């Protein structure tokens, strides 16, 4: 039993020393994903696409809201309502109810579409940043290149964000201009 305990402690000590030695040689870096999205050409393109969708849907929603407000003002104007026949009054109330339902549907579609567009933008950027980060990791012989969000603090010298952004921009230029060639 003593030999087993001694053997177990020896193995544990060797594993700990080995892990400590490996951890001391571990080279890591960090990338700020938010900066990659905000500052890279691809990120700006994706954000512009998102803003365009947001604007188009917002305009359609605003048009429906204005139409709804116009009918609501008519329904609240007693003089206007007194001048209508009972069938015209009923028709106006039905139109208001129908527009209210349509507006609610537009609103739901608007938020759903915005969520989908935002998710797509983040997914595209995550995939591209991951690919470029792998290249940067290999180039600098890093064991890990982590997202800045995964840590509380790190030395400025471990920040590879600008290099990742440059690589993202280069990949964007190559993709969008056939005359630009990849420099590796």
Short mmCIF file of C-alpha atoms in Angstrom, two decimals:
data_model
loop_
_atom_site.label_atom_id
_atom_site.label_comp_id
_atom_site.label_asym_id
_atom_site.label_seq_id
_atom_site.Cartn_x
_atom_site.Cartn_y
_atom_site.Cartn_z
CA UNK A 1 0.00 0.00 0.00
CA UNK A 2 2.86 2.38 0.79
CA UNK A 3 4.45 1.62 -2.59
CA UNK A 4 1.17 2.40 -4.37
CA UNK A 5 0.80 5.72 -2.51
CA UNK A 6 4.43 6.62 -3.22
CA UNK A 7 4.01 5.72 -6.89
CA UNK A 8 0.82 7.80 -7.14
CA UNK A 9 2.46 10.82 -5.51
CA UNK A 10 5.49 10.51 -7.79
CA UNK A 11 3.29 10.38 -10.90
CA UNK A 12 1.28 13.36 -9.68
CA UNK A 13 4.45 15.36 -9.05
CA UNK A 14 5.80 14.52 -12.51
CA UNK A 15 2.55 15.54 -14.17
CA UNK A 16 2.46 18.81 -12.22
CA UNK A 17 6.07 19.67 -13.07
CA UNK A 18 5.47 18.75 -16.71
CA UNK A 19 2.31 20.86 -16.90
CA UNK A 20 4.08 23.80 -15.24
CA UNK A 21 6.98 23.60 -17.67
CA UNK A 22 4.58 23.44 -20.61
CA UNK A 23 2.49 26.35 -19.30
CA UNK A 24 5.61 28.51 -18.94
CA UNK A 25 6.43 27.98 -22.63
CA UNK A 26 2.85 28.52 -23.77
CA UNK A 27 2.56 31.50 -26.12
CA UNK A 28 -0.86 33.11 -26.25
CA UNK A 29 -2.42 36.14 -27.86
CA UNK A 30 -5.72 37.95 -27.78
CA UNK A 31 -8.05 39.46 -30.38
CA UNK A 32 -10.80 41.99 -29.73
CA UNK A 33 -13.73 40.66 -31.78
CA UNK A 34 -15.74 43.88 -31.42
CA UNK A 35 -12.87 45.90 -32.92
CA UNK A 36 -12.57 43.40 -35.78
CA UNK A 37 -16.25 43.93 -36.60
CA UNK A 38 -16.13 47.71 -36.19
CA UNK A 39 -12.83 48.44 -37.94
CA UNK A 40 -12.46 45.84 -40.70
CA UNK A 41 -13.78 46.40 -44.22
CA UNK A 42 -15.87 43.21 -44.06
CA UNK A 43 -17.29 44.22 -40.69
CA UNK A 44 -18.20 47.66 -42.00
CA UNK A 45 -19.82 46.10 -45.08
CA UNK A 46 -21.84 43.73 -42.89
CA UNK A 47 -22.87 46.61 -40.60
CA UNK A 48 -23.94 48.72 -43.60
CA UNK A 49 -26.05 45.83 -44.91
CA UNK A 50 -27.63 45.46 -41.47
CA UNK A 51 -28.34 49.21 -41.26
CA UNK A 52 -29.87 49.16 -44.77
CA UNK A 53 -32.25 46.35 -43.80
CA UNK A 54 -33.07 48.17 -40.57
CA UNK A 55 -33.81 51.39 -42.48
CA UNK A 56 -36.01 49.71 -45.10
CA UNK A 57 -38.06 47.88 -42.51
CA UNK A 58 -38.23 50.99 -40.33
CA UNK A 59 -39.64 53.03 -43.22
CA UNK A 60 -42.33 50.44 -43.94
CA UNK A 61 -43.20 50.28 -40.25
CA UNK A 62 -43.32 54.07 -39.99
CA UNK A 63 -45.66 54.29 -43.00
CA UNK A 64 -48.07 51.80 -41.43
CA UNK A 65 -47.86 53.64 -38.10
CA UNK A 66 -48.65 57.00 -39.73
CA UNK A 67 -51.64 55.52 -41.52
CA UNK A 68 -52.84 54.01 -38.25
CA UNK A 69 -52.44 57.34 -36.41
CA UNK A 70 -54.37 59.15 -39.15
CA UNK A 71 -57.34 56.80 -38.76
CA UNK A 72 -57.11 57.01 -34.96
CA UNK A 73 -57.32 60.82 -35.17
CA UNK A 74 -60.42 60.53 -37.36
CA UNK A 75 -62.01 58.12 -34.88
CA UNK A 76 -61.33 60.57 -32.03
CA UNK A 77 -62.67 63.59 -33.96
CA UNK A 78 -66.31 63.73 -32.87
CA UNK A 79 -67.30 66.22 -35.59
CA UNK A 80 -65.84 63.96 -38.27
CA UNK A 81 -67.54 60.88 -36.83
CA UNK A 82 -70.92 62.69 -36.60
CA UNK A 83 -70.70 63.42 -40.33
CA UNK A 84 -70.32 59.74 -41.24
CA UNK A 85 -73.11 57.31 -41.93
CA UNK A 86 -73.31 54.31 -39.57
CA UNK A 87 -71.96 51.99 -42.27
CA UNK A 88 -69.04 54.35 -43.04
CA UNK A 89 -68.29 54.62 -39.32
CA UNK A 90 -68.28 50.83 -38.99
CA UNK A 91 -66.06 50.56 -42.07
CA UNK A 92 -63.56 53.04 -40.56
CA UNK A 93 -63.48 51.10 -37.28
CA UNK A 94 -62.87 47.84 -39.14
CA UNK A 95 -60.11 49.48 -41.18
CA UNK A 96 -58.51 50.70 -37.95
CA UNK A 97 -58.68 47.23 -36.42
CA UNK A 98 -57.25 45.63 -39.58
CA UNK A 99 -54.41 48.18 -39.74
CA UNK A 100 -53.67 47.64 -36.03
CA UNK A 101 -53.27 43.92 -36.62
CA UNK A 102 -51.16 44.54 -39.72
CA UNK A 103 -48.97 46.98 -37.80
CA UNK A 104 -48.44 44.43 -35.03
CA UNK A 105 -47.52 41.81 -37.62
CA UNK A 106 -45.06 44.23 -39.30
CA UNK A 107 -43.53 45.01 -35.93
CA UNK A 108 -43.01 41.33 -35.15
CA UNK A 109 -41.51 40.69 -38.59
CA UNK A 110 -39.29 43.76 -38.19
CA UNK A 111 -37.76 42.55 -34.94
CA UNK A 112 -37.46 38.98 -36.18
CA UNK A 113 -35.72 40.13 -39.36
CA UNK A 114 -33.38 42.40 -37.40
CA UNK A 115 -32.45 39.55 -35.08
CA UNK A 116 -31.80 37.23 -38.03
CA UNK A 117 -29.73 39.85 -39.87
CA UNK A 118 -27.71 40.60 -36.75
CA UNK A 119 -27.11 36.90 -36.11
CA UNK A 120 -26.04 36.39 -39.73
CA UNK A 121 -23.66 39.35 -39.54
CA UNK A 122 -22.07 38.08 -36.34
CA UNK A 123 -21.81 34.54 -37.72
CA UNK A 124 -20.11 35.73 -40.93
CA UNK A 125 -17.69 37.86 -38.93
CA UNK A 126 -17.00 35.09 -36.42
CA UNK A 127 -16.18 32.65 -39.22
CA UNK A 128 -13.88 35.12 -40.98
CA UNK A 129 -12.12 36.22 -37.79
CA UNK A 130 -11.62 32.56 -36.84
CA UNK A 131 -9.99 31.77 -40.20
CA UNK A 132 -7.73 34.81 -40.10
CA UNK A 133 -6.89 34.28 -36.43
CA UNK A 134 -5.69 30.77 -37.27
CA UNK A 135 -3.30 32.22 -39.87
CA UNK A 136 -2.00 34.80 -37.38
CA UNK A 137 -1.65 32.11 -34.69
CA UNK A 138 0.44 29.94 -37.03
CA UNK A 139 2.52 32.89 -38.24
CA UNK A 140 3.53 33.81 -34.69
CA UNK A 141 3.77 30.21 -33.42
CA UNK A 142 1.15 30.84 -30.77
CA UNK A 143 -0.43 27.99 -28.88
CA UNK A 144 -3.65 29.97 -28.41
CA UNK A 145 -5.22 33.08 -29.89
CA UNK A 146 -8.21 33.88 -27.70
CA UNK A 147 -11.03 36.37 -27.83
CA UNK A 148 -10.41 39.33 -25.55
CA UNK A 149 -13.87 38.70 -24.07
CA UNK A 150 -12.56 35.49 -22.52
CA UNK A 151 -10.11 37.26 -20.23
CA UNK A 152 -10.13 40.01 -17.63
CA UNK A 153 -6.67 41.41 -18.28
CA UNK A 154 -3.63 40.81 -20.47
CA UNK A 155 -0.44 42.55 -21.52
CA UNK A 156 -0.77 44.92 -24.48
CA UNK A 157 2.01 43.01 -26.25
CA UNK A 158 -0.31 39.99 -26.51
CA UNK A 159 -2.91 41.93 -28.55
CA UNK A 160 -3.05 40.76 -32.18
CA UNK A 161 -6.26 42.62 -33.06
CA UNK A 162 -4.72 45.06 -35.54
CA UNK A 163 -2.91 42.27 -37.36
CA UNK A 164 -6.14 40.28 -37.62
CA UNK A 165 -7.94 43.38 -38.95
CA UNK A 166 -5.20 43.89 -41.58
CA UNK A 167 -5.55 40.25 -42.67
CA UNK A 168 -9.35 40.59 -42.78
CA UNK A 169 -9.01 43.68 -44.97
CA UNK A 170 -6.55 41.91 -47.25
CA UNK A 171 -8.92 38.95 -47.63
CA UNK A 172 -11.78 41.38 -48.32
CA UNK A 173 -9.73 43.22 -50.96
CA UNK A 174 -8.70 39.95 -52.64
CA UNK A 175 -12.31 38.79 -52.72
CA UNK A 176 -13.67 42.06 -54.09
CA UNK A 177 -10.85 43.13 -56.44
CA UNK A 178 -9.33 40.40 -58.62
CA UNK A 179 -6.23 42.54 -59.24
CA UNK A 180 -5.26 42.50 -55.56
CA UNK A 181 -3.17 39.43 -54.79
CA UNK A 182 -2.70 37.77 -51.46
CA UNK A 183 0.66 38.54 -49.86
CA UNK A 184 1.97 35.64 -47.82
#
